[in-house]
Short mmCIF file of C-alpha atoms and ligand atoms in Angstrom, two decimals:
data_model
loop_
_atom_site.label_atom_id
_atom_site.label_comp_id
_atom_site.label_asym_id
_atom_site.label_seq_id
_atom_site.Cartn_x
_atom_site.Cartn_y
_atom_site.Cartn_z
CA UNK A 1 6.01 -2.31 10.04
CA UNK A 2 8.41 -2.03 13.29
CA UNK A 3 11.37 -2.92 10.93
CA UNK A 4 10.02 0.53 8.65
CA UNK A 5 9.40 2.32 11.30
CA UNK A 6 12.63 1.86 12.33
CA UNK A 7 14.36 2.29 9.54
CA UNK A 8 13.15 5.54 9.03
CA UNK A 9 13.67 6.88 12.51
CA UNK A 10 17.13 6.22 11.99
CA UNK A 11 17.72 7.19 8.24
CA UNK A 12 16.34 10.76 9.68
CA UNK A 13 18.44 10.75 13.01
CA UNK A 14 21.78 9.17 11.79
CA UNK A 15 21.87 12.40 9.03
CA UNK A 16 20.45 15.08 11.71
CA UNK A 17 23.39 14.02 14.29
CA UNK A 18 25.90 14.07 11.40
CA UNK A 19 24.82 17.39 10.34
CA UNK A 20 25.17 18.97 13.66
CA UNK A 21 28.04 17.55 14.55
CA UNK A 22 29.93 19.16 11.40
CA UNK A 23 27.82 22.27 12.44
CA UNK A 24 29.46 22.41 15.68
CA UNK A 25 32.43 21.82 14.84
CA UNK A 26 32.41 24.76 12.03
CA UNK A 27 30.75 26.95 14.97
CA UNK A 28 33.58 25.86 17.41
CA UNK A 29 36.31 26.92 14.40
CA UNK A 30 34.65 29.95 14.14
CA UNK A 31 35.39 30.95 17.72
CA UNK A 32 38.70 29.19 17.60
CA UNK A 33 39.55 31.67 14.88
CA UNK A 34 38.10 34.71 16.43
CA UNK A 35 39.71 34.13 19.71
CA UNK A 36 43.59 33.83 17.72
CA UNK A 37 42.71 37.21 16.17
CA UNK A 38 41.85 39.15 19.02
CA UNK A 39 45.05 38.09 20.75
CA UNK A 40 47.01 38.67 17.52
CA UNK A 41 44.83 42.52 17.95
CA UNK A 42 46.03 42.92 20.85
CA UNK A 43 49.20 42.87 20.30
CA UNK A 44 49.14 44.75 17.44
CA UNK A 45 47.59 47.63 19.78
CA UNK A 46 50.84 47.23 22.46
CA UNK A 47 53.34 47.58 19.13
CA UNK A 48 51.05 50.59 17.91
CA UNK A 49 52.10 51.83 21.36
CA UNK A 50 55.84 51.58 20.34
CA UNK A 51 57.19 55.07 20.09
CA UNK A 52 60.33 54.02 17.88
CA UNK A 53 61.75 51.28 15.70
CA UNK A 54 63.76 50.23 18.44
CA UNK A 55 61.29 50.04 21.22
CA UNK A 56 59.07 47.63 18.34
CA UNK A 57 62.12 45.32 17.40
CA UNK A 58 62.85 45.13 21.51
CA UNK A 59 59.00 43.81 21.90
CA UNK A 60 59.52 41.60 18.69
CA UNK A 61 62.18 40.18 20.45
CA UNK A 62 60.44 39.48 23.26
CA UNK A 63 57.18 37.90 21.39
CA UNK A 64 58.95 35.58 19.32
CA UNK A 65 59.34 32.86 21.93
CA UNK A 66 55.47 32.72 21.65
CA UNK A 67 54.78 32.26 18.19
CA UNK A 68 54.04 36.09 17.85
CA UNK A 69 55.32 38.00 14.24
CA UNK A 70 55.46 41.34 14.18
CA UNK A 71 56.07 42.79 10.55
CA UNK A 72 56.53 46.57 9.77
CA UNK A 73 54.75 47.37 6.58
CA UNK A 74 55.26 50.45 4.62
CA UNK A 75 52.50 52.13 2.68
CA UNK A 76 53.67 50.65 -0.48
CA UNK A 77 54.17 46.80 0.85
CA UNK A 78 57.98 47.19 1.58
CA UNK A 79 58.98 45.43 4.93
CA UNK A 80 60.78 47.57 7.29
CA UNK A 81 60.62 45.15 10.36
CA UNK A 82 60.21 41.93 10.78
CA UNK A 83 61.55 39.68 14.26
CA UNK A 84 61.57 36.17 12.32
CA UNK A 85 63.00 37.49 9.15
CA UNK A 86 65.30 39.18 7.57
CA UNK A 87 63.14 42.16 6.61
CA UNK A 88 66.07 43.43 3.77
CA UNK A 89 65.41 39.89 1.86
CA UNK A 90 61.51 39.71 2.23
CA UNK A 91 59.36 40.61 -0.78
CA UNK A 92 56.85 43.54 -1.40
CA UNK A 93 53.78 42.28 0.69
CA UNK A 94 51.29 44.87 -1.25
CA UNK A 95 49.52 42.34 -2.52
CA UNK A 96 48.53 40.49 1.18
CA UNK A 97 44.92 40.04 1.71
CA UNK A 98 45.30 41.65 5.20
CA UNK A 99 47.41 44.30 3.73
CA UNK A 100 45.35 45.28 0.93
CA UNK A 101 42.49 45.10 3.59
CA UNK A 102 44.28 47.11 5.88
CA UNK A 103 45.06 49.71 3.57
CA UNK A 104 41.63 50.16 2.43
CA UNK A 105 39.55 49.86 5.70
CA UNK A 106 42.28 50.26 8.26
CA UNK A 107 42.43 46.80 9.85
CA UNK A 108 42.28 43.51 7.34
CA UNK A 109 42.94 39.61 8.40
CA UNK A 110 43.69 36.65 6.25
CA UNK A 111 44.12 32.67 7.40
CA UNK A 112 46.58 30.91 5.33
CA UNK A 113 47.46 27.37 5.02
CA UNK A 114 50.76 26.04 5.74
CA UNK A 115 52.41 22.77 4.05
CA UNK A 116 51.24 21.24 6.48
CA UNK A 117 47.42 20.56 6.69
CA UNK A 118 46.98 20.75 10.05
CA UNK A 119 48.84 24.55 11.22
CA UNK A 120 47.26 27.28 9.78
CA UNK A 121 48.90 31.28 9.96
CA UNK A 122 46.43 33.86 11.45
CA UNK A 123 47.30 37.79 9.78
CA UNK A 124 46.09 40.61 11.65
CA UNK A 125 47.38 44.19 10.40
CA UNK A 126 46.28 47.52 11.06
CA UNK A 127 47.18 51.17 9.39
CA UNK A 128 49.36 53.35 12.00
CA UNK A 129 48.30 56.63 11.87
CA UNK A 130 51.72 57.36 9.83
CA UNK A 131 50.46 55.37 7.22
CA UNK A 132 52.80 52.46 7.59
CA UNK A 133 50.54 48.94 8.42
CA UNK A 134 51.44 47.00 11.48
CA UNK A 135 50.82 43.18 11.27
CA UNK A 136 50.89 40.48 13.65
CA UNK A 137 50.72 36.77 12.48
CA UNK A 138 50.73 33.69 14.73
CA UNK A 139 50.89 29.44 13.93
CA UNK A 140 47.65 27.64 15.18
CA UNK A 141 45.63 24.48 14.17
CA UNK A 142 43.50 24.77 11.31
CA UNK A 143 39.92 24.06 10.59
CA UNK A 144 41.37 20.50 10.00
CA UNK A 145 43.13 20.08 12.83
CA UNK A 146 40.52 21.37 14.94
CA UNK A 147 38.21 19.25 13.28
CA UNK A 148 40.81 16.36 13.94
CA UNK A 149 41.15 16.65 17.79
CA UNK A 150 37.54 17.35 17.75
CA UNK A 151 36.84 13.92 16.10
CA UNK A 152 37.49 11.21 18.92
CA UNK A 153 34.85 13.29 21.09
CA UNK A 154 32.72 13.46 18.38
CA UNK A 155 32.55 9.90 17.45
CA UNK A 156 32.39 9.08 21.48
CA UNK A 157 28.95 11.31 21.60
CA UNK A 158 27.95 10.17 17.80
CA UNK A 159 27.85 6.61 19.38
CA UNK A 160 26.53 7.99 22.66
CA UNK A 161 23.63 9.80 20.35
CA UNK A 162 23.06 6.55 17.36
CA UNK A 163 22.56 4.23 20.66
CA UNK A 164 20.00 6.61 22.36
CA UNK A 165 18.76 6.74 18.97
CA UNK A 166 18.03 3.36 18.42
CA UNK A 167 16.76 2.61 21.76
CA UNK A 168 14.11 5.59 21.63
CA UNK A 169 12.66 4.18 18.00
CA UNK A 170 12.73 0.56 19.38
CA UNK A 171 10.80 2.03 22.24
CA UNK A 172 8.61 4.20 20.24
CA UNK A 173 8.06 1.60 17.46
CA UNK A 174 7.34 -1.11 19.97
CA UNK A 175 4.96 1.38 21.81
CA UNK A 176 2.95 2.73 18.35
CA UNK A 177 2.74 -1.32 17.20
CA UNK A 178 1.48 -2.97 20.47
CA UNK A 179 -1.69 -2.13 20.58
CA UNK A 180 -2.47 -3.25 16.77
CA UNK A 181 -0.64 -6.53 17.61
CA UNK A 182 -2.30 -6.95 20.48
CA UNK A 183 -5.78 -6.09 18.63
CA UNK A 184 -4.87 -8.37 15.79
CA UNK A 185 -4.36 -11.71 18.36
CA UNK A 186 -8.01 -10.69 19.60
CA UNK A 187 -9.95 -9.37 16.61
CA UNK A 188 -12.89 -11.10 18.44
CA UNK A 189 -12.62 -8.85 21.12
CA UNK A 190 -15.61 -6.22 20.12
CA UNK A 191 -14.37 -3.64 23.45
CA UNK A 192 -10.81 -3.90 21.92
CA UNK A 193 -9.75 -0.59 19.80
CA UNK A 194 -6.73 0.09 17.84
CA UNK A 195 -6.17 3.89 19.94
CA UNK A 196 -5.52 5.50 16.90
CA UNK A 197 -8.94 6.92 15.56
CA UNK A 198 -7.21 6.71 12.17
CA UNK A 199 -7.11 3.37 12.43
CA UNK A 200 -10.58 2.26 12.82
CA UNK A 201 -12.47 2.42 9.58
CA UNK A 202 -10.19 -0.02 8.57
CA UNK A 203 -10.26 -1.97 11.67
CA UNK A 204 -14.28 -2.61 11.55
CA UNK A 205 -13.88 -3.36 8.00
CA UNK A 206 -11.28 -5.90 9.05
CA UNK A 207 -13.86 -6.70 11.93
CA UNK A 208 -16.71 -7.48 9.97
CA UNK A 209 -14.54 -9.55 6.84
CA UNK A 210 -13.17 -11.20 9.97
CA UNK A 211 -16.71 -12.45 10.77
CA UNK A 212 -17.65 -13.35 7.53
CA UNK A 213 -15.01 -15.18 7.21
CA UNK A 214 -15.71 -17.07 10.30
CA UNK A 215 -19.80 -17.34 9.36
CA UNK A 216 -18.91 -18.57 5.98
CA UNK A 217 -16.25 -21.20 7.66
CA UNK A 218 -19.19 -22.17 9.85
CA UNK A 219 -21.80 -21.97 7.14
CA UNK A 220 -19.50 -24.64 5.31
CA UNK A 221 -18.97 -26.80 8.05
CA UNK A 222 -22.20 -27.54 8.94
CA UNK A 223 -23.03 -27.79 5.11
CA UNK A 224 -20.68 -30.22 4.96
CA UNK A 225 -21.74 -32.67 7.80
CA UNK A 226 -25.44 -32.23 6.47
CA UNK A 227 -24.55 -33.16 2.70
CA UNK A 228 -22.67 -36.19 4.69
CA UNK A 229 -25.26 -37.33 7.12
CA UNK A 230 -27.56 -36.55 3.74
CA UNK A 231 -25.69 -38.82 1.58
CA UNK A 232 -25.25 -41.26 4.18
CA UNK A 233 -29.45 -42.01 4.32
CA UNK A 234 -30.35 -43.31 1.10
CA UNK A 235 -26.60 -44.88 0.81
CA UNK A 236 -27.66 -47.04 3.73
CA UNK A 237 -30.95 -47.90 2.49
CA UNK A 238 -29.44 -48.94 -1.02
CA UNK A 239 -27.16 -50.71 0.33
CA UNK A 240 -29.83 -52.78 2.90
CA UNK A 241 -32.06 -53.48 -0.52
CA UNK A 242 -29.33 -54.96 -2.17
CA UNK A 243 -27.70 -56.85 0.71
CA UNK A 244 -31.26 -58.43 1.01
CA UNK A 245 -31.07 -59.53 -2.99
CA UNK A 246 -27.61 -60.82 -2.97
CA UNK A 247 -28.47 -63.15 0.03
CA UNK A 248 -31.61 -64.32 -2.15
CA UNK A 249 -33.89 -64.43 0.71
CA UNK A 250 -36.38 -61.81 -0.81
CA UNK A 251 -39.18 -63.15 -3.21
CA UNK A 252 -39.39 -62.09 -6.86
CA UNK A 253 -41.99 -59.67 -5.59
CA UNK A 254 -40.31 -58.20 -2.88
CA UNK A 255 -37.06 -57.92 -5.54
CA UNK A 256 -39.31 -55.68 -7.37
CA UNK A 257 -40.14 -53.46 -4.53
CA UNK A 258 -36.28 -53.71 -3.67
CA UNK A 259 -35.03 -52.52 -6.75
CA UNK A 260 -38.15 -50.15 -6.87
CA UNK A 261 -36.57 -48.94 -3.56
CA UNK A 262 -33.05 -48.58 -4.41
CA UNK A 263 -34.10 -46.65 -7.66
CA UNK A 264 -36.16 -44.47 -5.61
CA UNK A 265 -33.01 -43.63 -3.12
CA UNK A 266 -30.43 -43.31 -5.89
CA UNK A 267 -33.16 -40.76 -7.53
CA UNK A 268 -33.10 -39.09 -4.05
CA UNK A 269 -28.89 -38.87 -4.02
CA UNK A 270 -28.82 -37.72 -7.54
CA UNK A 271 -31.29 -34.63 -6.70
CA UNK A 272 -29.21 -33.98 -3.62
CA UNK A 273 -25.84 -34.35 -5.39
CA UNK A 274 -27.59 -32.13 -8.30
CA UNK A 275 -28.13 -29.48 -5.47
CA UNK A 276 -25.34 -29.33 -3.86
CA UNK A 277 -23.35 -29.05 -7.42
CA UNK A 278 -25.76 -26.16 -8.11
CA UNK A 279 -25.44 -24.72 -4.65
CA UNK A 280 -21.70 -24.67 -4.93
CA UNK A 281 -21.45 -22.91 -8.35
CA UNK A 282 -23.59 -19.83 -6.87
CA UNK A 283 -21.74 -19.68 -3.97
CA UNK A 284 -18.99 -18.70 -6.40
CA UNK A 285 -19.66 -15.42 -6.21
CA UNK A 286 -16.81 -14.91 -9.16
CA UNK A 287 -18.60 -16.97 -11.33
CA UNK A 288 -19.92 -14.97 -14.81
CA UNK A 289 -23.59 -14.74 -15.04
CA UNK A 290 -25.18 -14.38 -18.40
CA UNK A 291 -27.86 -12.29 -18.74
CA UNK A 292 -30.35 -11.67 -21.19
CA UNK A 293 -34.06 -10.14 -21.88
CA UNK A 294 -36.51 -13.08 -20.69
CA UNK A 295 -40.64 -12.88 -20.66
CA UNK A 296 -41.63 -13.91 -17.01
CA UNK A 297 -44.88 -14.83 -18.19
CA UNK A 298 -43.75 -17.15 -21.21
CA UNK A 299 -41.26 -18.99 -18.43
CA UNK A 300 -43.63 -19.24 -15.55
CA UNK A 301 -46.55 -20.65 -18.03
CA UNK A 302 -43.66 -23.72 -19.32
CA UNK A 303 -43.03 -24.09 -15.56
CA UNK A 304 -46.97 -24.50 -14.83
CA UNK A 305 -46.87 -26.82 -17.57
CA UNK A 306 -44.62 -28.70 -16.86
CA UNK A 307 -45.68 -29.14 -13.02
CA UNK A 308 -49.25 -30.06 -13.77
CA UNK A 309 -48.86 -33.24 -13.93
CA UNK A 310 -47.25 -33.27 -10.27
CA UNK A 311 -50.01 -31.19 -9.45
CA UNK A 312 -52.78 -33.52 -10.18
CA UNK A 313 -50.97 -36.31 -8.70
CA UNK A 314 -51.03 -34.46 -5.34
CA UNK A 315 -54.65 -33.64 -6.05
CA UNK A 316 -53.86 -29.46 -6.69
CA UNK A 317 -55.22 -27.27 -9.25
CA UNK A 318 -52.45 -25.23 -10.67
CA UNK A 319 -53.32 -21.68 -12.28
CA UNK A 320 -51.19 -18.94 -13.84
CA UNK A 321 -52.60 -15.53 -14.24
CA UNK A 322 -51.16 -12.37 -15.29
CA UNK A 323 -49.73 -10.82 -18.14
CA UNK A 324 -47.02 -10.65 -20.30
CA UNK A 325 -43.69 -9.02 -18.55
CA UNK A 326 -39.87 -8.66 -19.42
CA UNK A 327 -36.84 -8.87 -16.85
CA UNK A 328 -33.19 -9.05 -17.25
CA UNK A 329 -32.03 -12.46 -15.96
CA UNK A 330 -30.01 -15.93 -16.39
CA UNK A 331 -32.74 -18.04 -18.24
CA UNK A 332 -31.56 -21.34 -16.16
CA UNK A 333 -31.64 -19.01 -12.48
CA UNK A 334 -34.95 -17.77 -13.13
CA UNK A 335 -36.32 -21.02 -14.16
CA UNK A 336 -34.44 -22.97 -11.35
CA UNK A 337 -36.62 -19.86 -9.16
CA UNK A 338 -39.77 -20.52 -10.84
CA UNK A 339 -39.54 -24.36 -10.17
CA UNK A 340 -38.68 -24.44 -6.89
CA UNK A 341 -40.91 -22.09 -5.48
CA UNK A 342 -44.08 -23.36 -7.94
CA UNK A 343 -42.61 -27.15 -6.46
CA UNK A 344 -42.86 -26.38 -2.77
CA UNK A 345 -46.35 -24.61 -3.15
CA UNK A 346 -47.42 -28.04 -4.86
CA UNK A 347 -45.39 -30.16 -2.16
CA UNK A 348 -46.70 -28.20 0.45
CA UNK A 349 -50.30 -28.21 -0.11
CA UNK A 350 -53.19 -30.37 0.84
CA UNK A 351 -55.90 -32.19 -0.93
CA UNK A 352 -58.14 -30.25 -3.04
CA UNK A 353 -56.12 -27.19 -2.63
CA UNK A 354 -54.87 -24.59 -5.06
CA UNK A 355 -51.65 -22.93 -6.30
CA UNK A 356 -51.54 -19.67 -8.06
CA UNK A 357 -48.91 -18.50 -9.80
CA UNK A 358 -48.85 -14.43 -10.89
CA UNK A 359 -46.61 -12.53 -12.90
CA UNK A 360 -47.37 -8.84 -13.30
CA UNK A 361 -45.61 -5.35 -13.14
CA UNK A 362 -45.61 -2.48 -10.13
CA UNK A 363 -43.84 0.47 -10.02
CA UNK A 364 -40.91 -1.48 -9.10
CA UNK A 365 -40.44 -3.75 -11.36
CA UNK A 366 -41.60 -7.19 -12.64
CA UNK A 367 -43.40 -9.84 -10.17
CA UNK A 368 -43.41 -13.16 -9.34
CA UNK A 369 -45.74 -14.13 -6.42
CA UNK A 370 -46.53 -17.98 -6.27
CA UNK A 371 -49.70 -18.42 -3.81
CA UNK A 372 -51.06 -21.89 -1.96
CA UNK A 373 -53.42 -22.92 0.02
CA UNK A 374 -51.37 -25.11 1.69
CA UNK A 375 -50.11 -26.17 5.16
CA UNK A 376 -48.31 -23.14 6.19
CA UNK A 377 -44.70 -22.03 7.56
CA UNK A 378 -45.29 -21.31 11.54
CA UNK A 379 -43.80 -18.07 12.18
CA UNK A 380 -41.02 -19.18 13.84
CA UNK A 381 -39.52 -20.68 10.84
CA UNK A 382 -40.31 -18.70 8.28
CA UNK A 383 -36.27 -16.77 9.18
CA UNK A 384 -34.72 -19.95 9.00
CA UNK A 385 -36.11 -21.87 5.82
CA UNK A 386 -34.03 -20.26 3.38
CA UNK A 387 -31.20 -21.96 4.95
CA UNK A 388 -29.84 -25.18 3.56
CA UNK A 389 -30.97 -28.03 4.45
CA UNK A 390 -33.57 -26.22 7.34
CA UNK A 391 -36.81 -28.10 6.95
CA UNK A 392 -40.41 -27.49 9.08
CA UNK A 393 -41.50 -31.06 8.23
CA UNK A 394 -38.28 -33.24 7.97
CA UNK A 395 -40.70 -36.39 6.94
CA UNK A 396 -43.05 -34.63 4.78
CA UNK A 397 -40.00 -33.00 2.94
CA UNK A 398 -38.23 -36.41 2.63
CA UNK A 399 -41.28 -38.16 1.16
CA UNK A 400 -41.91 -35.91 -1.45
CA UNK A 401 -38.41 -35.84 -2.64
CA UNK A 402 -36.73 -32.50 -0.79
CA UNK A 403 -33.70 -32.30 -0.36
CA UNK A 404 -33.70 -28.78 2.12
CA UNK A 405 -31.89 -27.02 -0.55
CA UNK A 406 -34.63 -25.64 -3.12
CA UNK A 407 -34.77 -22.66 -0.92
CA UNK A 408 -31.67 -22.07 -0.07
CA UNK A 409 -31.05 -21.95 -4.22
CA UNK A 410 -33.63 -19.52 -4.10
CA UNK A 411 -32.77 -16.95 -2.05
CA UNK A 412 -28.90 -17.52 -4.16
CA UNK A 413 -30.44 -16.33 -7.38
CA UNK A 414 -32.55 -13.79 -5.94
CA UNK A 415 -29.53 -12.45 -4.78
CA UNK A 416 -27.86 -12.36 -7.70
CA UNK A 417 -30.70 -10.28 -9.63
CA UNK A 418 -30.62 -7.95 -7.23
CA UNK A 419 -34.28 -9.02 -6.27
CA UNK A 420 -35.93 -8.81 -2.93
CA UNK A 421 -38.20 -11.67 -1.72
CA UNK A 422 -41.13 -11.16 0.78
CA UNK A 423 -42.74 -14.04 2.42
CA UNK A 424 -46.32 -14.48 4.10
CA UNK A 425 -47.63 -17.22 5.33
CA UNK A 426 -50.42 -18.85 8.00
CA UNK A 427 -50.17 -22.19 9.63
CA UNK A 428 -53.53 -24.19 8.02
CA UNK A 429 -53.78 -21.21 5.09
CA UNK A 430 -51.25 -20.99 3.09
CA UNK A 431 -48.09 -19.39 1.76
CA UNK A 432 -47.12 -16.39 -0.37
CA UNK A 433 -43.62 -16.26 -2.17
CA UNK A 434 -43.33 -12.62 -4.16
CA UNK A 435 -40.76 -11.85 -6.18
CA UNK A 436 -40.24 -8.03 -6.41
CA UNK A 437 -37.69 -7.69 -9.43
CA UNK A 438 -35.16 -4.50 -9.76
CA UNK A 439 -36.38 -1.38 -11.29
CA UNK A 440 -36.07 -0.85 -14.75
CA UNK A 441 -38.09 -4.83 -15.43
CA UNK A 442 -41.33 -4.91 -16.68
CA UNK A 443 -43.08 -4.53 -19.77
P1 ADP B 1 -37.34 -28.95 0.62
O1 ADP B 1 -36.54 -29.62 -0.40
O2 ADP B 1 -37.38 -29.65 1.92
O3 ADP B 1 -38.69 -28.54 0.15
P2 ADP B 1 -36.79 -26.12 0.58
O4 ADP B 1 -35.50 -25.41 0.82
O5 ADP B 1 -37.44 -25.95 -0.72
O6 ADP B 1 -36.52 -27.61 0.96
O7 ADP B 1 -37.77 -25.61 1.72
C1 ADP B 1 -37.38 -25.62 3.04
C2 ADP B 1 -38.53 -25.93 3.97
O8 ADP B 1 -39.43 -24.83 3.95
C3 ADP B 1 -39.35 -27.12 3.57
O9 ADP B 1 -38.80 -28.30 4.09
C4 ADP B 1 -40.69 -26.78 4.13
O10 ADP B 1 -40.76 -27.20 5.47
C5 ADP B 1 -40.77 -25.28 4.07
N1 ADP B 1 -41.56 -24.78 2.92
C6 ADP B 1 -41.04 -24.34 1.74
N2 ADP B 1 -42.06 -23.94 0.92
C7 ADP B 1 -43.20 -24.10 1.60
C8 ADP B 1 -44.56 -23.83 1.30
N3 ADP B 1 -44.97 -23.35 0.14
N4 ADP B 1 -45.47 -24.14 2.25
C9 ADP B 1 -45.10 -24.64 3.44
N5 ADP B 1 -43.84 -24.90 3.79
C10 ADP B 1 -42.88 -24.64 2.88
#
């Protein structure tokens, strides 16, 4: 950016100098010029004042040490006079510039170049009131000469001017960056602002990717050393089982409960490692998702099904009610939600207690809402158990095969069908999952 910034101060200033340089220097000519022909007019009014031929050729005489012609000019361009030349051998000078000039408006002036580039010949002549033009003529330096002497000066302010230059946009482009390089080494810094008002729309955008960045680096982290510490549990207990077989101190009954044990913990690491492997591919937020027309009601009675047996072995009665309803969804998502939610309301519960699971349609949208009767989420976890791994009941979890990811899975897909979830739940009661699906679901 200071590089650009630069580069353009200087691509405008390097021109602009350049330009007025030559301007001044065509300005300067111009006065240069203008000052030769005045003198050159004033001495054409001292001849005018010449009473005779002689008195002119006497002053003639006298001027010609300075440079000064003085040429007699009939009305029809025949020389009478001239004091550098022989006026008998000189051609008709009718068709001068200054002379036709002259003639027409009563004074005229030419410049003409000599051989030489750098002397030009200034031409003033005037009509006497006989008729007869009077012209004075003089060397001087030309434009190019003028421009020539001109030139060291020129090039000793040009680099005078292209150093200032370059100094005042380092300056200035060191100036207008600071304060966004000083912002970017201390993004944190929420008091810090760019001082250009321009500039901040994209700065809190940059702000708040900069802290997402930073949450999700976190987020990952600690994901990490969970899955580790996770993976490290059951490892340790597998590996304890079989250390106790290979040493053949356990009985044939207790190798039965062993092997019982380390099928039981490998189960428990193949869930996790299931999880996680889900977890990771809807964290991929690029990842397609096919969709397609699925009956809530249809899914969520297969899901009852299918849990019943769960159910009874935790001593819960499982009911669906409802009716038949349509949403747009990924079939495996939505039956990923259904499980996990009816799962934990099963998990969750105690003896003797109930789950209900009801699908029906508001205003909305479509509805899931699974209901228990079971042990509750104390208020001040109900924020935090949608994070992985985050469990109330660590032990109770553990024994009944969590893994702290179910809802963390959850609130992933819910997400991604633009859902919204709402939660209720009493310590000793129960707990409420509902499921309010987009607008546009239902029947
Ligand atoms: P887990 O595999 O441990 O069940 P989840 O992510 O599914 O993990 O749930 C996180 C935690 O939320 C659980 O450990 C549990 O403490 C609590 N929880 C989830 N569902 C219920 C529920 N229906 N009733 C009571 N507590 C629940």
């Amino acid at each position: 950016m200071k590089k650009k910034i630069n580069r353009i101060l200087i691509l405008i200033t390097v021109p602009a100098i350049l330009l007025t340089a030559v301007l001044i220097t065509y300005l300067y000519y111009g006065l240069f010029k203008a000052q030769i022909l005045d003198e050159l007019k004033s001495y054409s009014y001292v001849a005018g004042d010449c009473t005779d031929l002689q008195a002119l050729r006497e002053l003639g005489e006298e001027l010609e040490p300075a440079g000064v012609r003085i040429t007699l000019i009939d009305g029809d361009g025949t020389v009478r006079i001239d004091n550098m030349a022989d006026s008998a051998q000189m051609e008709n000078h009718s068709d001068r510039p200054e002379v036709q000039e002259a003639l027409e408006d009563g004074e005229g002036s030419d410049v003409r170049e000599s051989e030489t580039l750098s002397v030009s010949t200034y031409y003033y002549a005037v009509r006497l009131a006989d008729g007869r033009l009077l012209r004075t003529a003089k060397d001087a330096g030309s434009l190019y000469s003028v421009l020539l002497r001109a030139l060291p000066m020129l090039c000793v302010i040009l680099v005078v001017l292209l150093a200032l230059c370059f100094m005042v946009a380092h300056y200035t482009t060191g100036r207008l960056v600071r304060p966004i390089e000083r912002l970017a080494a201390n993004l944190d810094g929420e008091t810090e602002t760019s001082g250009y008002p321009e500039l901040e729309p994209l700065l809190n955008t940059i702000r708040s990717q900069h802290a997402d960045i930073l949450k999700s680096a976190q987020v990952r982290q600690e994901f990490t050393a969970n899955v580790s510490h996770e993976l490290k549990t059951p490892l340790t207990s597998i590996s304890g089982y079989a250390e106790l077989i290979e040493t053949g101190m356990a009985s044939e009954e207790d190798t039965v409960r062993f092997a019982h044990g380390i099928r039981s913990n490998a189960n428990r690491l193949l869930t996790l490692i299931n999880d996680t492997i889900r977890l990771s591919e809807l964290d991929d937020g690029d990842q397609r998702m096919d969709t397609e027309r699925l009956n809530l009601y249809e899914m969520a009675a297969n899901c009852v099904e299918m849990l019943r047996m769960s159910a009874e072995k935790h001593d819960v009665t499982i009911t669906l009610n409802g009716y038949e309803c349509y949403i747009t969804g990924n079939r495996q998502m939505i039956d990923e939600l259904l499980y996990n939610l009816c799962d934990n309301a099963i998990r969750y519960n105690n003896a003797g207690g109930s789950v209900t699971v009801e699908v029906y349609v508001r205003r909305e949208g479509a509805v899931l809402s699974v209901k228990d009767t079971g042990i509750g989420i104390p208020p001040e976890h109900q924020e935090r158990i949608f994070e992985r791994f985050y469990r109330v009941d660590k032990s109770r979890s553990k024994s009944t095969g969590g893994t702290g990811l179910g809802l963390a899975i959850v609130k992933h897909i819910i997400v991604r069908h633009h859902a919204r979830m709402e939660l209720h739940s009493e310590v000793g009661k129960g707990t409420e999952i509902t499921v309010q699906f987009p607008h546009g679901t239902g029947l």
